[in-house]
CSV table of C-alpha atoms in Angstrom, one decimal:
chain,number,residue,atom,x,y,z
I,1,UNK,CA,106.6,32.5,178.3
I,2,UNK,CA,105.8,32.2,174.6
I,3,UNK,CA,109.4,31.0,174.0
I,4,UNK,CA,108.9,28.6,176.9
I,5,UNK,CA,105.8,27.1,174.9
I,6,UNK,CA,107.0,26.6,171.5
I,7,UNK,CA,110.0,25.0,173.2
I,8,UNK,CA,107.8,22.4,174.5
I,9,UNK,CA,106.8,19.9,171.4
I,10,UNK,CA,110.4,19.7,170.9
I,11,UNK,CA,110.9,19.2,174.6
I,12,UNK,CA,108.3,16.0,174.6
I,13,UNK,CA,109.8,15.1,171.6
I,14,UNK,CA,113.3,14.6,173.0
I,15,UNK,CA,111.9,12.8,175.8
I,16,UNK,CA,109.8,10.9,174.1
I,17,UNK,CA,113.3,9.5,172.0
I,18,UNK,CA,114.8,9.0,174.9
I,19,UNK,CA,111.9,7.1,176.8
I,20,UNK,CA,112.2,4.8,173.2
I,21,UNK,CA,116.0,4.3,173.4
I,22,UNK,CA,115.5,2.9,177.2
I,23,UNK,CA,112.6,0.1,176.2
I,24,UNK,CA,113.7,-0.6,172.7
I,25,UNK,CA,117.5,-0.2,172.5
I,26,UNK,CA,118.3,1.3,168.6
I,27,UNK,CA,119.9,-1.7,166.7
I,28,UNK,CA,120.5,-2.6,163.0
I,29,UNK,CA,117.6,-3.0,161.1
I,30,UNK,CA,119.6,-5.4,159.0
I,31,UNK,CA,121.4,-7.8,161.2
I,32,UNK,CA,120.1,-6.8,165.1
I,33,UNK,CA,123.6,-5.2,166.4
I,34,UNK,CA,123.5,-2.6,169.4
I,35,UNK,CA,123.4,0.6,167.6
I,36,UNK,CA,124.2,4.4,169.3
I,37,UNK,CA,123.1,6.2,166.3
I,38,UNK,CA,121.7,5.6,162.6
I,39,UNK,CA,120.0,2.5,161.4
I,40,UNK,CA,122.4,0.4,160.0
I,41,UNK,CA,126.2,-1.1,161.4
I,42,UNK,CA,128.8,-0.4,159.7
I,43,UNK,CA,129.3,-3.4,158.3
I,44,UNK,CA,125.9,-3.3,157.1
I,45,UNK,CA,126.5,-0.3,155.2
I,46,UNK,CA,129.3,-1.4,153.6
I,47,UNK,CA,126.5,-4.2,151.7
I,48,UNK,CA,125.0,-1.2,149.6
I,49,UNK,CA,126.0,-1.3,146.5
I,50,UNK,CA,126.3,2.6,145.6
I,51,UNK,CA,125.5,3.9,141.8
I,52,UNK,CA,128.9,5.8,141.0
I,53,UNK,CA,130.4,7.0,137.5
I,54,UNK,CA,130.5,5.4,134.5
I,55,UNK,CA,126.3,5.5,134.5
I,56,UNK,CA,124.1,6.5,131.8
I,57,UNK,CA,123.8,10.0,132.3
I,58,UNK,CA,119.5,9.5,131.7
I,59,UNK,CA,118.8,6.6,133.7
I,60,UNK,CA,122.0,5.4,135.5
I,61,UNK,CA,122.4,2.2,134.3
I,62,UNK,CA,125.8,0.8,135.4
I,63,UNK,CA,128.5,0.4,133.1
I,64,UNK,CA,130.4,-2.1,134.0
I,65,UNK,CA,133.8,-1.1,132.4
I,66,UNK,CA,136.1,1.7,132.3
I,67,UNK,CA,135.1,5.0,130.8
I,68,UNK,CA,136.6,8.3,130.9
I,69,UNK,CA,133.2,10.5,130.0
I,70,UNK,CA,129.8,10.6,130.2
I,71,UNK,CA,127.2,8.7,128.3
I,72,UNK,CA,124.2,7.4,127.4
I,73,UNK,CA,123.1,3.5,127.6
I,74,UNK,CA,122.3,2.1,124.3
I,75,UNK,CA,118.9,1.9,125.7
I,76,UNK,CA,118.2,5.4,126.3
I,77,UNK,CA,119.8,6.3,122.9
I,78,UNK,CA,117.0,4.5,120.9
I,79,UNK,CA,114.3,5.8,123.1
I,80,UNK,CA,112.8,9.4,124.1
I,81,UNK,CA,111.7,9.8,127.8
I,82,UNK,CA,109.9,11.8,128.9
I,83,UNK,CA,111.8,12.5,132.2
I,84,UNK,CA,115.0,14.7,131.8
I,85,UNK,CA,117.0,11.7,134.1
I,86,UNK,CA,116.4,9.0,136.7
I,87,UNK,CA,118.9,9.1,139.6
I,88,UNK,CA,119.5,6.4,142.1
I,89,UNK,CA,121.5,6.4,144.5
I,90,UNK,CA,122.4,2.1,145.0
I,91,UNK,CA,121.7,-0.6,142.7
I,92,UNK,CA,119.0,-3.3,143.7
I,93,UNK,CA,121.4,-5.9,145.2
I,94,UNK,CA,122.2,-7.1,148.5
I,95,UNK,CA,121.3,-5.6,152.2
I,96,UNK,CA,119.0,-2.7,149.6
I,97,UNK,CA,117.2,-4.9,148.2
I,98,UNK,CA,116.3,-6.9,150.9
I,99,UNK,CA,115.2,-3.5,152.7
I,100,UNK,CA,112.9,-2.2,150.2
I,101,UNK,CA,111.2,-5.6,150.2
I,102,UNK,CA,110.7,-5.4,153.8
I,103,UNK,CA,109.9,-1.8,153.2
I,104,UNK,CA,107.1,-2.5,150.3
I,105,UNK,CA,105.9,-5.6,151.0
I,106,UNK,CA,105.9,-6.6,154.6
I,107,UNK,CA,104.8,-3.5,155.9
I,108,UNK,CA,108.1,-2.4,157.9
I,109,UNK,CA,107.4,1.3,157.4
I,110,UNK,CA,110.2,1.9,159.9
I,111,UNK,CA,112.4,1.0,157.2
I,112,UNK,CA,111.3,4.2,155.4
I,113,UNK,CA,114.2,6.3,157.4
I,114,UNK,CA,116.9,4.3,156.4
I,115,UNK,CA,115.4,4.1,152.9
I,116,UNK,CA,114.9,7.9,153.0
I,117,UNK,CA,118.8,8.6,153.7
I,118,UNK,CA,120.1,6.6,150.5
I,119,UNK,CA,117.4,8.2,148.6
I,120,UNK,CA,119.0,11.8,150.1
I,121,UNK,CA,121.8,10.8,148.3
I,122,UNK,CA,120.5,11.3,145.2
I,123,UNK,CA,120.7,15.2,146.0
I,124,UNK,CA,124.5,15.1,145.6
I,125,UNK,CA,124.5,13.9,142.1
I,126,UNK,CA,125.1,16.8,139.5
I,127,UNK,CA,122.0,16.1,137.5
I,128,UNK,CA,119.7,17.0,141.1
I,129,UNK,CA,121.9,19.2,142.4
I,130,UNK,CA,121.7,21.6,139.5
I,131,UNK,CA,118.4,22.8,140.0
I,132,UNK,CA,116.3,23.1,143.6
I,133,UNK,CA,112.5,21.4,142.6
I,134,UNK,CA,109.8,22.7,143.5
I,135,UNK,CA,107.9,19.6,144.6
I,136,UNK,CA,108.0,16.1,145.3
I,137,UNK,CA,105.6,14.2,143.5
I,138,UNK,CA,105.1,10.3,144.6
I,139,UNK,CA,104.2,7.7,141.8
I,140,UNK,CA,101.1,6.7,142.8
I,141,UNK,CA,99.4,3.2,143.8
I,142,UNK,CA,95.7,2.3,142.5
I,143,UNK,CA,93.4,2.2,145.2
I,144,UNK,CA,92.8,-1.6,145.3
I,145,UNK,CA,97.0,-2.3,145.8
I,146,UNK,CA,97.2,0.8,148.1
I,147,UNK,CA,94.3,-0.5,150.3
I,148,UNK,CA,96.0,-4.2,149.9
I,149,UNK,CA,99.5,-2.8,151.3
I,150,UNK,CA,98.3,-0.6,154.0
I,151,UNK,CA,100.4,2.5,152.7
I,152,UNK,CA,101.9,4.0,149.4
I,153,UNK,CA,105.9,3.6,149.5
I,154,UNK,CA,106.7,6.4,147.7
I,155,UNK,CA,104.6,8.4,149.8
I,156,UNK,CA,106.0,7.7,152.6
I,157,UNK,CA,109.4,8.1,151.2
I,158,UNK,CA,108.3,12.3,150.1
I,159,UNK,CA,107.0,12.2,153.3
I,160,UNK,CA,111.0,11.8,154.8
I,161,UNK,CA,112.4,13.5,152.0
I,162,UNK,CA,110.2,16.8,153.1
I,163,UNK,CA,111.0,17.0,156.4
I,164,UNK,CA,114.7,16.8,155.6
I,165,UNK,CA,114.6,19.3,152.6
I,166,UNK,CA,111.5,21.8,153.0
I,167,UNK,CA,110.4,21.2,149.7
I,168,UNK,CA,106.5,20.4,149.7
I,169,UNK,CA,104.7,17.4,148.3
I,170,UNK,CA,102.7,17.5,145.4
I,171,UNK,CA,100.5,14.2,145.5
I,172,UNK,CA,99.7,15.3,141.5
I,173,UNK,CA,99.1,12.1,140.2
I,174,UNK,CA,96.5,9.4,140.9
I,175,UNK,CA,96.4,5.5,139.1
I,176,UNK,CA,93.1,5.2,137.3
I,177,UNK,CA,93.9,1.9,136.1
I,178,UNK,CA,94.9,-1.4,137.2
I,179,UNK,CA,98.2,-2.9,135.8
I,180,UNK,CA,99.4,-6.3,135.5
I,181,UNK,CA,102.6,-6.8,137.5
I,182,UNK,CA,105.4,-5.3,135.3
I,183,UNK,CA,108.0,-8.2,136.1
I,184,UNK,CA,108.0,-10.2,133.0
I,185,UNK,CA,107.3,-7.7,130.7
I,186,UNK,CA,110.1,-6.2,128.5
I,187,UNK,CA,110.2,-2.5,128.0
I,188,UNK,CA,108.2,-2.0,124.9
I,189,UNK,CA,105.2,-4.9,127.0
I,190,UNK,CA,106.0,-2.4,129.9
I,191,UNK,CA,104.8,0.7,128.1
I,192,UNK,CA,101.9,-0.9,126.8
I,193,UNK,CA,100.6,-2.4,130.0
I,194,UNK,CA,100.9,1.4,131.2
I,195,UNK,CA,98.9,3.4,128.5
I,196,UNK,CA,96.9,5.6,130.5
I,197,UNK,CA,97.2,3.9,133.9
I,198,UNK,CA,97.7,7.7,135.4
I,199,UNK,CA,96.4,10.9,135.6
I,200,UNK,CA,96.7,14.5,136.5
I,201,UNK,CA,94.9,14.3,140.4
I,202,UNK,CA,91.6,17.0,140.2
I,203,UNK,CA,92.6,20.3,141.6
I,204,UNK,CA,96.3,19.7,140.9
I,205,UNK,CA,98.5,22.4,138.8
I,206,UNK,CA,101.8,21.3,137.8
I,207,UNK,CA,102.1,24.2,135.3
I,208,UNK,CA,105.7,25.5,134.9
I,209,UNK,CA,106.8,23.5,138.0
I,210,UNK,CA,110.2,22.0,138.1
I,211,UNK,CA,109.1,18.1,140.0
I,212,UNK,CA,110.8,15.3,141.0
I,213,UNK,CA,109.3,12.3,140.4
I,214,UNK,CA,110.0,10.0,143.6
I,215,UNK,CA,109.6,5.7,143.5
I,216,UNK,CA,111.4,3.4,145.6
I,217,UNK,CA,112.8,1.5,142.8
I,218,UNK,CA,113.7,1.8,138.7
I,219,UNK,CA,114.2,-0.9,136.4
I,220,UNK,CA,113.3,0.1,132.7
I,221,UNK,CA,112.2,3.7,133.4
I,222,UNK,CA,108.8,3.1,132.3
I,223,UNK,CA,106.2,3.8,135.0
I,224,UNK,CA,108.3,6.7,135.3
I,225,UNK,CA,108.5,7.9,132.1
I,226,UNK,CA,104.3,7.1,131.7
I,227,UNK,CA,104.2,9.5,134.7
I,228,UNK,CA,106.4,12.2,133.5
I,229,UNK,CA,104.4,12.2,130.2
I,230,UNK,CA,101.1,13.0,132.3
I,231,UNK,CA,103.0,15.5,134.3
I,232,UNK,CA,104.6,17.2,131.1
I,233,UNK,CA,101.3,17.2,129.1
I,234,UNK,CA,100.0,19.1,131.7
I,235,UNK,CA,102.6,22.2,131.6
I,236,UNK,CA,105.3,21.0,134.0
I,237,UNK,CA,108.2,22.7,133.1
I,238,UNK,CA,110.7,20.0,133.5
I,239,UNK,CA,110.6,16.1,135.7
I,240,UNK,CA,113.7,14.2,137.3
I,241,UNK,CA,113.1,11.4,138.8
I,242,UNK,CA,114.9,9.9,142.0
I,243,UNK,CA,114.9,6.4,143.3
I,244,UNK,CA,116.3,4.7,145.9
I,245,UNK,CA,118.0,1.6,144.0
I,246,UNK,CA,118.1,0.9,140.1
I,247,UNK,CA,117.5,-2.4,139.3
């Protein structure tokens, strides 16, 4: 009998998919085709650009080029992050891009599953694969935007990543400060605009954790590397970051 009951969430859950499947058939979330499984056709898939060797070894800029070893971008040579490496899995082109806007700024959380399985990704590359975190830790929205948007993205993409790995989140950080929009800003206007936008949440311990910084997508690094100094002042032992998509 006990078996027989803690059968029964999965039980409704199962019916509850297939009750779904009958009134809203499963198709592309890209182009609408008639889908049996997943969330994308295969000729949608093929449109995401993957992030593959030659990268920079910190933050995975492309190197367009040949290249027999691994580097780092010119970029990352002159500067000292704070984060040990930024990993994306797809580059911020194409049937991706388009997703994450959706995903961010049209409120299609759906979109979150499809953007959670690219961001798994990320967990075959050397640099995450090398050591198991101990938590996920979402950059964080200030309260006004997150209001605005109805939902944080990267919370929502730990929340996927969670369920699929076991690892816990650690919602560590919170945005004291509203920021300008960072897209016409260079790097150096970038870190500026940042200065103290974030801090450790009350009640959080990061001490001697190994975290993995989570965002949806990376362009210069710098919101991550402004969180990964708050997280590394405050004892964690080390901070990767993933992304979805570098830009």
């Amino acid at each position: 009998m006990e078996r027989f009951a803690q059968q029964i969430p999965r039980f409704l859950k199962s019916a509850a998919a297939t009750a779904s499947g009958l009134f809203f058939p499963r198709v592309c979330v890209s182009c609408r085709a008639d889908l049996d499984d997943g969330w994308l056709c295969d000729d949608c898939a093929r449109g995401a650009w993957r992030i593959v060797p030659p990268r920079c070894e910190r933050c995975s800029h492309v190197f367009d080029g040949e290249i027999d070893q691994k580097f780092v971008c010119p970029n990352c040579a002159q500067h000292d992050f704070y984060f040990d490496c930024a990993v994306a899995a797809c580059q911020a082109r194409g049937i991706v891009r388009d997703l994450i806007l959706r995903f961010k700024y049209h409120r299609q959380e759906y979109l979150r599953r499809q953007l959670g399985e690219w961001l798994m990704e990320t967990f075959q590359d050397e640099r995450i694969k090398c050591k198991k975190p101990d938590a996920f830790v979402p950059v964080p929205l200030f309260h006004r935007r997150r209001r605005e948007r109805g939902y944080n993205q990267a919370e929502l993409l730990c929340e996927v990543l969670a369920e699929k790995t076991e690892i816990p989140i650690l919602r560590a950080l919170r945005r004291v400060r509203h920021t300008q929009t960072q897209t016409a800003f260079d790097r150096a206007e970038r870190m500026e605009n940042l200065r103290n936008a974030f801090q450790i949440r009350k009640g959080s311990n990061v001490r001697s954790l190994h975290l993995l910084l989570v965002d949806d997508v990376l362009t210069t690094g710098s919101t991550l590397d402004e969180c990964a100094r708050v997280l590394r002042n405050a004892g964690a032992a080390s901070v990767r970051a993933i992304c979805v998509a570098r830009g």
